[in-house]
Coordinates of C-alpha atoms in Angstrom, one line a residue:
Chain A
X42 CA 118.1 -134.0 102.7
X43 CA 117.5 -133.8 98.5
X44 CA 119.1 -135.4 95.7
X45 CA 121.4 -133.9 94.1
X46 CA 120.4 -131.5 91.4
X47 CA 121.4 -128.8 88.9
X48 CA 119.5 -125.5 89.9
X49 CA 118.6 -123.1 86.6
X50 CA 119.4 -119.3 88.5
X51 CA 118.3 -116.0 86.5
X52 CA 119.3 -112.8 88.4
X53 CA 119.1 -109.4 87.6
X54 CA 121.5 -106.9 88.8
X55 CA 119.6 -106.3 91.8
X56 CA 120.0 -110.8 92.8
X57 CA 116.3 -110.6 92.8
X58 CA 114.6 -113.1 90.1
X59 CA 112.9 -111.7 87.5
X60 CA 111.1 -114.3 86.5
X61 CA 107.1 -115.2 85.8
X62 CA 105.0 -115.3 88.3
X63 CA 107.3 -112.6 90.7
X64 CA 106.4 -110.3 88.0
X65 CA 102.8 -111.2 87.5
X66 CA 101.5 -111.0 90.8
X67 CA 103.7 -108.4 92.0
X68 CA 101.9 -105.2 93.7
X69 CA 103.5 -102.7 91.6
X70 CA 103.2 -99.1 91.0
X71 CA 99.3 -98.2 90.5
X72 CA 98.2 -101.4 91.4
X73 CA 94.3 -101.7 92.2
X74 CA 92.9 -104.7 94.2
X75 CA 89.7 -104.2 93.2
X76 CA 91.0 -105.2 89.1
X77 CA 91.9 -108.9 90.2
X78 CA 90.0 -111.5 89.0
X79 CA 89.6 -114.0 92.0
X80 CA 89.1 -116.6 89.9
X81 CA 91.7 -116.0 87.4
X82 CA 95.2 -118.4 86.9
X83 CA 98.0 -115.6 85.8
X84 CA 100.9 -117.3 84.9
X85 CA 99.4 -120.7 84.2
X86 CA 97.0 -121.8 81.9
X87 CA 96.5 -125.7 82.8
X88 CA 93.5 -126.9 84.2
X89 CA 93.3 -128.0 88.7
X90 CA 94.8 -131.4 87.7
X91 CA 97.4 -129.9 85.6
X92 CA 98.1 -127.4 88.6
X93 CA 98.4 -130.3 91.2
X94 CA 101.3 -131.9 89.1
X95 CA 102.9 -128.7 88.3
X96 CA 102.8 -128.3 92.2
X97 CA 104.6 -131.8 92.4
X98 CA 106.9 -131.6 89.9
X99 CA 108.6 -128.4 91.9
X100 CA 108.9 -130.8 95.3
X101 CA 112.5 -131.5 94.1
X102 CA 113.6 -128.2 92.8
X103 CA 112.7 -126.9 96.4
X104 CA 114.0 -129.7 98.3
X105 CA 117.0 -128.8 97.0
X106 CA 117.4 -125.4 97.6
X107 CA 115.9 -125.3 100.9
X108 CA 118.6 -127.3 101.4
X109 CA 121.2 -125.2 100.0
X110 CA 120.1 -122.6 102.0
X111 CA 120.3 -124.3 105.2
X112 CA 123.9 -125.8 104.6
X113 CA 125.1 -122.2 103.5
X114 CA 124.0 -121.6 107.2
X115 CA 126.0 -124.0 108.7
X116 CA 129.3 -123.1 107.1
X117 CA 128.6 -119.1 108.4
X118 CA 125.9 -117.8 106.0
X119 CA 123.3 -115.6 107.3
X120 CA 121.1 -115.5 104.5
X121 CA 117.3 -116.7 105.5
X122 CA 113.9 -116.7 103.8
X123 CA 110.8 -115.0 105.6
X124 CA 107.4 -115.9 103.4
X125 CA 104.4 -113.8 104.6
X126 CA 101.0 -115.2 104.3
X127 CA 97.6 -112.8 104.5
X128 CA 94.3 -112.8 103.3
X129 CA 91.1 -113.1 104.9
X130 CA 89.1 -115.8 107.0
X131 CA 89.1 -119.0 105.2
X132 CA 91.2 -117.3 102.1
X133 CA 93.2 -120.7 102.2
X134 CA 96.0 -120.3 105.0
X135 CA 96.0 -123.5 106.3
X136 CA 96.1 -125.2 103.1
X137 CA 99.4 -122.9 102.1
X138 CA 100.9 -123.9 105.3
X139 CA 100.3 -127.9 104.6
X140 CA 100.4 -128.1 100.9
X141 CA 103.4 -125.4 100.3
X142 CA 105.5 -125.5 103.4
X143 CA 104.4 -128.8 104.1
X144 CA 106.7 -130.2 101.2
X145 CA 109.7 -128.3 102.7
X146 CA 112.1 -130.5 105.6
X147 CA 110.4 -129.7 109.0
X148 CA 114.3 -128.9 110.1
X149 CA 114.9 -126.2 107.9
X150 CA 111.4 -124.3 108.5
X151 CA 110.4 -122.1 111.3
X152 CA 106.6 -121.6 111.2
X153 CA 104.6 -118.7 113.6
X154 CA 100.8 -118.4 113.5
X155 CA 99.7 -115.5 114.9
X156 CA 97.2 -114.9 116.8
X157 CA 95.3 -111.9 118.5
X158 CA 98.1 -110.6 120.8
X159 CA 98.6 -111.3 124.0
X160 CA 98.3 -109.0 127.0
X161 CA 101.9 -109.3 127.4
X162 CA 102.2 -108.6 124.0
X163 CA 100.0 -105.7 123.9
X164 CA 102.2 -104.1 126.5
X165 CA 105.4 -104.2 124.0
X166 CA 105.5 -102.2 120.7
X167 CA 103.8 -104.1 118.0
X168 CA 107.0 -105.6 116.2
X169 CA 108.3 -107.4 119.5
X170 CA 106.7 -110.5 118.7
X171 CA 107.4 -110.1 115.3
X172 CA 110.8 -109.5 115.7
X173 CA 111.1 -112.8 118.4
X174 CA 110.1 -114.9 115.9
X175 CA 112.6 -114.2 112.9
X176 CA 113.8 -117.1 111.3
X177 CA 118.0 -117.5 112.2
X178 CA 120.5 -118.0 109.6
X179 CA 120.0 -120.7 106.7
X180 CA 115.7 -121.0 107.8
X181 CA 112.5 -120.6 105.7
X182 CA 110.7 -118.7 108.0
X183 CA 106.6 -118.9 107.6
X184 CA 104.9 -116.6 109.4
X185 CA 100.5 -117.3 109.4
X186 CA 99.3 -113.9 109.3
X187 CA 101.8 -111.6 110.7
X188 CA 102.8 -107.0 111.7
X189 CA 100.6 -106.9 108.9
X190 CA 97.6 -107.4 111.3
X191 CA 98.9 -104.6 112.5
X192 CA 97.5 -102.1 109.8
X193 CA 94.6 -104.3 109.0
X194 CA 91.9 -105.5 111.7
X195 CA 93.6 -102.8 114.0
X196 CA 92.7 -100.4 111.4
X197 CA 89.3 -102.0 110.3
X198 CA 88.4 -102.4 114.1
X199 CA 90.4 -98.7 115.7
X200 CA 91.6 -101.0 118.3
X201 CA 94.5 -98.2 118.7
X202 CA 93.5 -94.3 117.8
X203 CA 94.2 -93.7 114.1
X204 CA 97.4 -91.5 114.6
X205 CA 99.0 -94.4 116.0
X206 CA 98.1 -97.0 113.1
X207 CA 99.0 -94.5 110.1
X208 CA 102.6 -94.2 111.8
X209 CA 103.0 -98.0 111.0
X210 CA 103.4 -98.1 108.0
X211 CA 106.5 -96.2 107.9
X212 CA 107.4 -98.0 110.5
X213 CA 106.7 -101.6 109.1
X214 CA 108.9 -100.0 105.5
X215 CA 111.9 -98.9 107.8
X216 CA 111.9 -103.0 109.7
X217 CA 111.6 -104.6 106.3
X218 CA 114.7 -102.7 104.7
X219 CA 116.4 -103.0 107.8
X220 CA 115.8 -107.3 107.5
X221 CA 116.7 -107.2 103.7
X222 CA 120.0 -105.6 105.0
X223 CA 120.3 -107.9 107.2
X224 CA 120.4 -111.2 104.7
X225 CA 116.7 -111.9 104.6
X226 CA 114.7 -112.4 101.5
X227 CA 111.1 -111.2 102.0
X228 CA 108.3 -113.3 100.0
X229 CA 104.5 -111.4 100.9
X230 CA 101.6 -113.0 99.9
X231 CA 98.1 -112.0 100.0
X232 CA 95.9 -114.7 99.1
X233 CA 92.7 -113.0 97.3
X234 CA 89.4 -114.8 97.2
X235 CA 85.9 -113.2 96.3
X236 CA 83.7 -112.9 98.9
X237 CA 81.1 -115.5 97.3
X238 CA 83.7 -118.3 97.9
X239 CA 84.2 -117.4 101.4
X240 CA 80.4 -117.7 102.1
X241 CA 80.6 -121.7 100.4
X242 CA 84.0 -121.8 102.3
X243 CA 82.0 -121.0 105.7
X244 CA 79.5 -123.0 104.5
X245 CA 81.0 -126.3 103.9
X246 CA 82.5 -126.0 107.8
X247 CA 79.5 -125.4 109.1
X248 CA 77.5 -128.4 107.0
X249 CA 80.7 -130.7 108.2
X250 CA 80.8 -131.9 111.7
X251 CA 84.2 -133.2 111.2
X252 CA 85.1 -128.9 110.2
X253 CA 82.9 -127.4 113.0
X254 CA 86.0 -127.0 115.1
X255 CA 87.3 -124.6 112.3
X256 CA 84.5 -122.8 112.5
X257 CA 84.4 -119.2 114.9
X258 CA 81.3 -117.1 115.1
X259 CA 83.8 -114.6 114.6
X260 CA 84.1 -114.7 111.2
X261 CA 80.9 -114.1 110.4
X262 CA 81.0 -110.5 112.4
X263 CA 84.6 -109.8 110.4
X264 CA 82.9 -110.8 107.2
X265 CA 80.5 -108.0 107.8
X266 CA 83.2 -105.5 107.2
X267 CA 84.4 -107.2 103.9
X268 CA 84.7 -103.6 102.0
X269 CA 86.5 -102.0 105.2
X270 CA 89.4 -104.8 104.8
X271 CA 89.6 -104.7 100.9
X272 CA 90.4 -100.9 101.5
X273 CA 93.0 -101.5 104.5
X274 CA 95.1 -104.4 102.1
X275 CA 94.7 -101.8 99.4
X276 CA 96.5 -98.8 101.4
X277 CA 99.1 -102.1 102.6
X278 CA 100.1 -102.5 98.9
X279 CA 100.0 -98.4 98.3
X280 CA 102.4 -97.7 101.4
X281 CA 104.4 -100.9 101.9
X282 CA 104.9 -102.3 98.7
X283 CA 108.3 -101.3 98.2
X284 CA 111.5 -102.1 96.0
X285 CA 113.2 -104.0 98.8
X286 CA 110.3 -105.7 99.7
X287 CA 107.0 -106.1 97.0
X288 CA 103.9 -107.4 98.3
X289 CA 102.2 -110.3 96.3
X290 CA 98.9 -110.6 95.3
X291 CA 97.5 -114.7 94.2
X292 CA 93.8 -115.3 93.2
X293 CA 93.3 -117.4 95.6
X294 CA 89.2 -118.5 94.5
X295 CA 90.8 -121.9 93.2
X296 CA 93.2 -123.0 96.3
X297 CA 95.0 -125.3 93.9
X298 CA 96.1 -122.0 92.1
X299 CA 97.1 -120.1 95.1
X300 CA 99.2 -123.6 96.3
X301 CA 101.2 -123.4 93.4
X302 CA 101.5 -119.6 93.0
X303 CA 103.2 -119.3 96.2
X304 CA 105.4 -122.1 95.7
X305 CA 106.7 -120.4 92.6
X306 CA 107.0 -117.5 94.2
X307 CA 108.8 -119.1 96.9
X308 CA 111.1 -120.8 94.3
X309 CA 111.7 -117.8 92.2
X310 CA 113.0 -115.7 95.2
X311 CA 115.7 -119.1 96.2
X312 CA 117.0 -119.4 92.7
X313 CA 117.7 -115.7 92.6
X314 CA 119.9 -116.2 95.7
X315 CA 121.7 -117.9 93.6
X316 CA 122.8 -121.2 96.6
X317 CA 125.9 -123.1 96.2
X318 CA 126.9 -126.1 98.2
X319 CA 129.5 -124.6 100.8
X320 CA 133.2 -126.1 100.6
X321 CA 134.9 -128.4 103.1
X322 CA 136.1 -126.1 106.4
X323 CA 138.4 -129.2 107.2
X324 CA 140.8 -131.7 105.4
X325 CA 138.8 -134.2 103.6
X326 CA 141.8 -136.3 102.0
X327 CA 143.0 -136.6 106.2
X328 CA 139.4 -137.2 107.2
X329 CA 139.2 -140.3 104.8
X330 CA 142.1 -141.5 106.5
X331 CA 141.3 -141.7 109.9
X332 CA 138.4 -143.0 108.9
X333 CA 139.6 -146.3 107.2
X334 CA 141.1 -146.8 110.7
X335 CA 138.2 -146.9 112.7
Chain B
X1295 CA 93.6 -130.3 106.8
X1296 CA 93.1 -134.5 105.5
X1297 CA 90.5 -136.0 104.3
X1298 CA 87.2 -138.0 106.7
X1299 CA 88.0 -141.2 107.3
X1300 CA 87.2 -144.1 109.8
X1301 CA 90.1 -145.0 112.5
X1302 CA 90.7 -148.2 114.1
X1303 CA 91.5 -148.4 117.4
X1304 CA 92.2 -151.0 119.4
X1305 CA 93.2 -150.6 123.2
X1306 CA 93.6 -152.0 126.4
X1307 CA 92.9 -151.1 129.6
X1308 CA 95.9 -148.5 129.8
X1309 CA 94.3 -146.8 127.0
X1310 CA 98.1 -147.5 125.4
X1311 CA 97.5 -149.2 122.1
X1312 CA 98.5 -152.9 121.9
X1313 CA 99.7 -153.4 118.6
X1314 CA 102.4 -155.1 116.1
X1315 CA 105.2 -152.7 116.1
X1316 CA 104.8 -151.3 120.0
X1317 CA 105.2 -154.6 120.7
X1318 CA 107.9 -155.9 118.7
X1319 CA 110.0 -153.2 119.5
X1320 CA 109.4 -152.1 122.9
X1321 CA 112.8 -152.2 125.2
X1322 CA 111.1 -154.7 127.9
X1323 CA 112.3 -156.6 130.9
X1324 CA 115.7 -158.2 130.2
X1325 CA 115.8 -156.7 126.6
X1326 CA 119.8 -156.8 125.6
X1327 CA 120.6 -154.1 122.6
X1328 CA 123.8 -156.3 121.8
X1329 CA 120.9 -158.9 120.7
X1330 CA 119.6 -157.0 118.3
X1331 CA 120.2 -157.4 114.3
X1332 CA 120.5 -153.8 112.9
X1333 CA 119.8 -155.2 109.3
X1334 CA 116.4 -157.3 110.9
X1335 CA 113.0 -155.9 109.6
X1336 CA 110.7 -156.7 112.9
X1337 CA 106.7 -157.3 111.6
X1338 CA 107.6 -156.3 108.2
X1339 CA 108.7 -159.1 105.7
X1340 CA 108.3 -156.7 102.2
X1341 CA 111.2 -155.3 100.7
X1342 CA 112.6 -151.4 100.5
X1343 CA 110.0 -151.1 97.6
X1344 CA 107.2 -152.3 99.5
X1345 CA 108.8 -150.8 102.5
X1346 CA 108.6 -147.0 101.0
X1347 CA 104.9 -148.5 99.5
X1348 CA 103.6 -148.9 102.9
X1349 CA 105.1 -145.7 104.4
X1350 CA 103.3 -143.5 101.7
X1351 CA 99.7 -145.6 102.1
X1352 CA 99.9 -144.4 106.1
X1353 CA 100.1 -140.8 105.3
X1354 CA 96.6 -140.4 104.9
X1355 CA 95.9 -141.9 108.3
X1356 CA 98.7 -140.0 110.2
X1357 CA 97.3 -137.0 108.6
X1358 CA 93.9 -137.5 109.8
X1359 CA 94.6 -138.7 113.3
X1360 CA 97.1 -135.6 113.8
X1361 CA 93.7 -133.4 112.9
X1362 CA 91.6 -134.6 115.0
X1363 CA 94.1 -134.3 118.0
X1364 CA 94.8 -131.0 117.0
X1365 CA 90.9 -129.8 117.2
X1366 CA 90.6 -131.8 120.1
X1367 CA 92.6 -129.0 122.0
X1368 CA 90.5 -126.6 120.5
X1369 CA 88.0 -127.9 121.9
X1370 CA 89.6 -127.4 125.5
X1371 CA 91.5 -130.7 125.2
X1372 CA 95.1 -131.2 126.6
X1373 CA 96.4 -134.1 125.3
X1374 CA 99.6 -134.2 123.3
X1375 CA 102.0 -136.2 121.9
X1376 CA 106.2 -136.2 122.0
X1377 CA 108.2 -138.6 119.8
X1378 CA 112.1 -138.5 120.9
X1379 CA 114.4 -139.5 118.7
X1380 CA 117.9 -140.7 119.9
X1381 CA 120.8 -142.5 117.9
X1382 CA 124.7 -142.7 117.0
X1383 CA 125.5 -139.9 114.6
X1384 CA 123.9 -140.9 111.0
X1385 CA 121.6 -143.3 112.4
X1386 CA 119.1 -141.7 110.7
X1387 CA 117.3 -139.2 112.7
X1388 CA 117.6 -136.1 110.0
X1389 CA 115.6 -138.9 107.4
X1390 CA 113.3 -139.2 110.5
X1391 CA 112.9 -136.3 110.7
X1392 CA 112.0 -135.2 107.0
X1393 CA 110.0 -138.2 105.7
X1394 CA 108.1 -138.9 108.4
X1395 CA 107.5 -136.0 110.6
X1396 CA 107.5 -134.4 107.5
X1397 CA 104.5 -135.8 106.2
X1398 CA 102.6 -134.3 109.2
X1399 CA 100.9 -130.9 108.8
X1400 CA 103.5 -128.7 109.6
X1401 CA 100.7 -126.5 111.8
X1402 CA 100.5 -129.0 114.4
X1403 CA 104.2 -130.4 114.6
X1404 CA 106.4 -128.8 117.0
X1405 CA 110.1 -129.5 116.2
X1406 CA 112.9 -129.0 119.1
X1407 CA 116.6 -130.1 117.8
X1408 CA 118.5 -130.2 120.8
X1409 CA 122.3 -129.4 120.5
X1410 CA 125.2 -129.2 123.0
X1411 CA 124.0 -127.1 125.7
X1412 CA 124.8 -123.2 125.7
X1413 CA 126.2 -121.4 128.7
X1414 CA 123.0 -120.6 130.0
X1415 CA 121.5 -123.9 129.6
X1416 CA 124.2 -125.2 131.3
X1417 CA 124.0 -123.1 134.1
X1418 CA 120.2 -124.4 134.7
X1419 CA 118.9 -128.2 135.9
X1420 CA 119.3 -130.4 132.9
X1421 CA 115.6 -130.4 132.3
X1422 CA 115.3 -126.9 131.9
X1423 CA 115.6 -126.9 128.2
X1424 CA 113.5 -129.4 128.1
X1425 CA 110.6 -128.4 129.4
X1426 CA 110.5 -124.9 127.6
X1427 CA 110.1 -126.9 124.3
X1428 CA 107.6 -129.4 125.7
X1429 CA 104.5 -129.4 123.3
X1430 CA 101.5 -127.9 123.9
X1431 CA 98.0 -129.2 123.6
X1432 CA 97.2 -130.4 120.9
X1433 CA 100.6 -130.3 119.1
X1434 CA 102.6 -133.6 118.5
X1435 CA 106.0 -132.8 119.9
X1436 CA 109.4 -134.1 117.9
X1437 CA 113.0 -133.8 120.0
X1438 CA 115.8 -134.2 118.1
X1439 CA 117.9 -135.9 120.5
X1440 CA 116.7 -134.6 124.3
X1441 CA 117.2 -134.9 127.6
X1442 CA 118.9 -138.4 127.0
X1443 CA 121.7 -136.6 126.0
X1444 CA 122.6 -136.0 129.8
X1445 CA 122.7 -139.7 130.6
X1446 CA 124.5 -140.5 127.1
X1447 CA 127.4 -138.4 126.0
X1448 CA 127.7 -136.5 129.3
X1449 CA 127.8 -140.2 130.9
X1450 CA 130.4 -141.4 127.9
X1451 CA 132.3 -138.3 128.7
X1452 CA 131.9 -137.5 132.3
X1453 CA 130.8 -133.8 131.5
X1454 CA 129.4 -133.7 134.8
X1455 CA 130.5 -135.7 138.0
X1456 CA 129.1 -139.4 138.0
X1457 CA 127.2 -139.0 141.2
X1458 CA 125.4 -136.6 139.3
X1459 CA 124.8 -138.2 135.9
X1460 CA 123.7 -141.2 137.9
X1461 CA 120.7 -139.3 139.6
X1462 CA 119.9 -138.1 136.4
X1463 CA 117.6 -141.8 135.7
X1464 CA 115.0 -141.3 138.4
X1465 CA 114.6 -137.5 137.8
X1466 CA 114.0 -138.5 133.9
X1467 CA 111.5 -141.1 135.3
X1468 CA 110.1 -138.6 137.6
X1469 CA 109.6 -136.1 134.9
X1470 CA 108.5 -138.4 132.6
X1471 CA 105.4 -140.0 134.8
X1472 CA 104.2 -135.8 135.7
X1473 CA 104.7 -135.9 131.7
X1474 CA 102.0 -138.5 131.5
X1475 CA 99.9 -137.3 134.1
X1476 CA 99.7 -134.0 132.2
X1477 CA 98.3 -135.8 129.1
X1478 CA 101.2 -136.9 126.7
X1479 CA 102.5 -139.5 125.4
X1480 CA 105.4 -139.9 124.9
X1481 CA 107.1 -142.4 122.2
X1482 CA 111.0 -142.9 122.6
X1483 CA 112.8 -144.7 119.9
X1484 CA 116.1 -145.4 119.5
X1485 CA 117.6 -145.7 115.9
X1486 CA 119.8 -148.4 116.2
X1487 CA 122.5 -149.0 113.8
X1488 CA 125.7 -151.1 113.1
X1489 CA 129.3 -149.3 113.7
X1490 CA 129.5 -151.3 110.0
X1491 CA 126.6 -149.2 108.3
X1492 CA 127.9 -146.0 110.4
X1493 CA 131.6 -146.1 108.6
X1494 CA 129.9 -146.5 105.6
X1495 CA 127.4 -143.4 105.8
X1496 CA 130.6 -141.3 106.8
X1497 CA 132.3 -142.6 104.0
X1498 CA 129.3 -141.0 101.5
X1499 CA 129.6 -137.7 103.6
X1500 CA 133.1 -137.9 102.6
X1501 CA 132.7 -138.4 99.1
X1502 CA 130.4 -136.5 97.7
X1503 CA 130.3 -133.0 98.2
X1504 CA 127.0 -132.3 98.5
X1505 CA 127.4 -134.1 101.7
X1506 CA 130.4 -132.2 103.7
X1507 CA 128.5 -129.8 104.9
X1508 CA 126.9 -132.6 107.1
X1509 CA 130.4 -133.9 107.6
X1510 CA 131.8 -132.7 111.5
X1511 CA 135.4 -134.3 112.2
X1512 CA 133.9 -134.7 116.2
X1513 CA 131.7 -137.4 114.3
X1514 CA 134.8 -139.8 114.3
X1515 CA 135.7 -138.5 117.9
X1516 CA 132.8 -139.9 118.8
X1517 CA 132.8 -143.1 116.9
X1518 CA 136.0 -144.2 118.5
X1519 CA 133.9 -144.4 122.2
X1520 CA 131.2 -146.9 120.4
X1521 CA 131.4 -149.4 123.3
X1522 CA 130.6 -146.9 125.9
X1523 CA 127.7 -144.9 124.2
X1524 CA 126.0 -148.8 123.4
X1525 CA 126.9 -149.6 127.4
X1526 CA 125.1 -146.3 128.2
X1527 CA 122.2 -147.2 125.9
X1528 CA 121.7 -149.9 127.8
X1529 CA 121.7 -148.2 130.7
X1530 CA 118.8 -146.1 129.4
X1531 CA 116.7 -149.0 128.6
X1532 CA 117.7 -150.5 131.9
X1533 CA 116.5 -147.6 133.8
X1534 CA 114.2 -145.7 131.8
X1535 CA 112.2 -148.4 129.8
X1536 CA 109.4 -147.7 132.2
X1537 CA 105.4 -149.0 131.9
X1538 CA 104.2 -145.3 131.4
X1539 CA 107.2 -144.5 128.9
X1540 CA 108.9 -147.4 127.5
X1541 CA 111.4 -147.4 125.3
X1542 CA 111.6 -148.8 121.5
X1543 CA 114.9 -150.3 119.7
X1544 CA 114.5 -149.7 115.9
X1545 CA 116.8 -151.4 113.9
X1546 CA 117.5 -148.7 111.6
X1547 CA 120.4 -150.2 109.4
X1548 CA 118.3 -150.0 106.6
X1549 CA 116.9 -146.2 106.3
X1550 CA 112.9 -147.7 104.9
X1551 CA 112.9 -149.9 107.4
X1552 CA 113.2 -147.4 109.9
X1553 CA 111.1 -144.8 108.5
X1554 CA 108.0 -147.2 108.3
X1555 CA 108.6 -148.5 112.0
X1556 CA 108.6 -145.0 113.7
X1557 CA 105.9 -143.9 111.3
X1558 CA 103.9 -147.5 112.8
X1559 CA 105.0 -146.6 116.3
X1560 CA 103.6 -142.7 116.6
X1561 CA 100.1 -144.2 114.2
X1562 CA 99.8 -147.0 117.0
X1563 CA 99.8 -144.5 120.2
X1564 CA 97.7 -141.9 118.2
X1565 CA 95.0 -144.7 117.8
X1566 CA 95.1 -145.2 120.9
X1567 CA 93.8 -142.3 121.9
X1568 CA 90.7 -142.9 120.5
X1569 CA 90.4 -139.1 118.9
X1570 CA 86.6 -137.9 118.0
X1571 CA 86.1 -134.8 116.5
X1572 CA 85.0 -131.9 118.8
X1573 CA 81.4 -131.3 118.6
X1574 CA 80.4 -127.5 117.9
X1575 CA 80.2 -125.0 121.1
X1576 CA 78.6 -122.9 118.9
X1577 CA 74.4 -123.0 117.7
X1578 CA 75.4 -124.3 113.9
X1579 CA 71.4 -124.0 112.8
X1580 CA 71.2 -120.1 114.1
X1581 CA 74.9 -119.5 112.2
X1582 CA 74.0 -120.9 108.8
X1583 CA 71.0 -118.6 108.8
X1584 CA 73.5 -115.8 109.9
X1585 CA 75.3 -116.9 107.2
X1586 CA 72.4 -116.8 104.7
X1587 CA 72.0 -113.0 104.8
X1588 CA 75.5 -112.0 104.8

């Protein structure tokens, strides 16, 4: 997997990256959803064809790492990626998932959509299925929406009483630092659009036989409570945008931008791990050998 | 996910596609693997350059058939695909794996790597595994190696009693034709490669280190037993090269090559299946006027 390539690393003393657009999008103290500019570019300042090479030109650079990552696995790492993607009907998902994750080697990604739970699910706390589908050592895991649902259309919707969906959060805080212990870097992405391009985003799949099939009546009565889920995402950035694991908010009006705002992200977060190609666990001199016999 | 285009299909009465490469390849009545020329390019006459040329113009094809299966199961469709991959070690089926299956949206590909069996695998029927990672509707289903495996190296190695890896052909066959009935189809490809171009791909793993991390000391184990996993093989494509499932021999000796034929062989038994887009359960005239005044 990868050619062989030299990988530029800047850590801070924490082995997190501190680097452009981890710091720009990052849900920090005070942060107010409300002030982002759907349409707006932070970071980058080309134009959507500009964007689409920049996307490109970072194929290799996270080839390569992936790679890393997954052949640190094999000689007895346990370090693994988990990338969370939110954000509302038609906020661009899909296209994260084939444009973003899509460039990555199928064998070292583990990708869960999630759905609305199952009954057997419902009858489990709400981080069993979370917790089934963590990615194992040396993996990218992806998951398509994710606990987060948890503390958002449960919340919008009360589809458990209140008491029980304000404990979560704490709850979700305690999980993450316990994963982060546990070797996992956590990447969360919420992909903001405005709610004018999701009305030409539902549009365009209903005007498109070949889209209708993406199309759910559903998403017209959830759109209905835009404000309602604007203020659950902001109390998910008040109460679970922590040190150990930030949330990430892209613009996400232009889906070229979002595309290559979570690669970066994705790529900042590998380079701070900092991946090196593990050494030889047997005798490669002896192996040469017995090979020129054979 | 892809772009509108127009598919051509052509099909005969079996509804499997009759085509250059599904025909050129297939492991038919009488068909010797000692016959074949790992180095031979069957129905391609371009070189590695116009080899990796007409890999990358098929993308956009694959992509847009693998869409219109998927929505078909949204829809209430059933059909799925499973491509199995089987070869010596470094015949190729990582590359597989990354360039072509990687070009597919990673949302509807459903990747099983199948490794010696664990303790509780082993202590189920051999197709236990198997089924639990079959694909579901919709999905286009990749095994890394698969239930093969128990008529190859467990055959090569007697891991279980021969009495019992010898039943193992019409239970695969079995399986296999309820597979079909069930609505997949399934494409089994060998990767078939010189003991010549094997030595040599060790010999890179070997050198560079970059590569020992793919490197496993077993891999020359195995390599000394060469005669016995081809004698197998042929036992496969003996028994198992059956009308509903046939086998194809890929001469995969040169890595393009390869590539572009089991990228031709899954494009050929996706058009075949003659995939329309879902038409809309849903009133799309009353939902854009819903639209309208949200």
């Amino acid at each position: 997997m990868g050619k062989k390539r030299k990988t530029k690393t800047e850590t801070t003393s924490t082995g997190v990256s501190s680097t452009p657009f981890t710091d720009a999008l990052r849900a920090g103290e005070g942060f107010v959803l409300a002030d982002v500019d759907q349409r707006s570019t932070p970071q980058f300042d080309g134009d959507k064809a500009a964007g689409k090479e920049a996307l490109a030109a970072a194929d290799d650079e996270l080839d390569d790492l992936q790679e890393r990552l997954y052949a640190e696995s094999r000689a007895g790492g346990t370090r693994r990626v988990l990338l969370v993607i939110q954000g509302m009907d038609t906020s661009g998902k899909g296209g994260i998932m084939r444009h973003v994750v899509g460039s990555v080697d199928p064998q070292g990604v583990d990708l869960t959509a999630f759905k609305a739970p199952t009954a057997e699910e419902r009858s489990h706390p709400f981080l069993w299925r979370i917790r089934k589908a963590l990615p194992g050592p040396g993996m990218i895991g992806v998951f398509d929406r994710s606990h987060y649902e948890d503390v958002l259309v449960v919340r919008v919707h009360d589809l458990v009483p209140p008491a029980q969906w304000k404990r979560r959060y704490a709850t979700i805080n305690d999980f993450e630092q316990g994963l982060v212990e546990d070797g996992v870097t956590l990447v969360k992405v919420m992909l903001h659009i405005s709610p004018e391009e999701q009305k030409e985003r539902l549009q365009e799949r209903l005007d498109r036989p070949d889209k209708h099939w993406k199309y759910n009546p559903g998403d017209l009565d959830e759109r209905a409570h835009w404000d309602a889920y604007q203020e659950a995402y902001q109390a998910v950035f008040d109460r679970c945008s922590t040190a150990h694991a930030p949330w990430f908010v892209v613009p996400a009006d232009r889906k070229w931008y979002a595309r290559l705002a979570v690669q970066q992200l994705l790529l900042e977060h590998l380079r701070g791990l900092d991946l090196q190609w593990p050494s030889a666990d047997f005798d490669v001199e002896g192996e040469k050998k017995r090979l020129a016999t054979l």
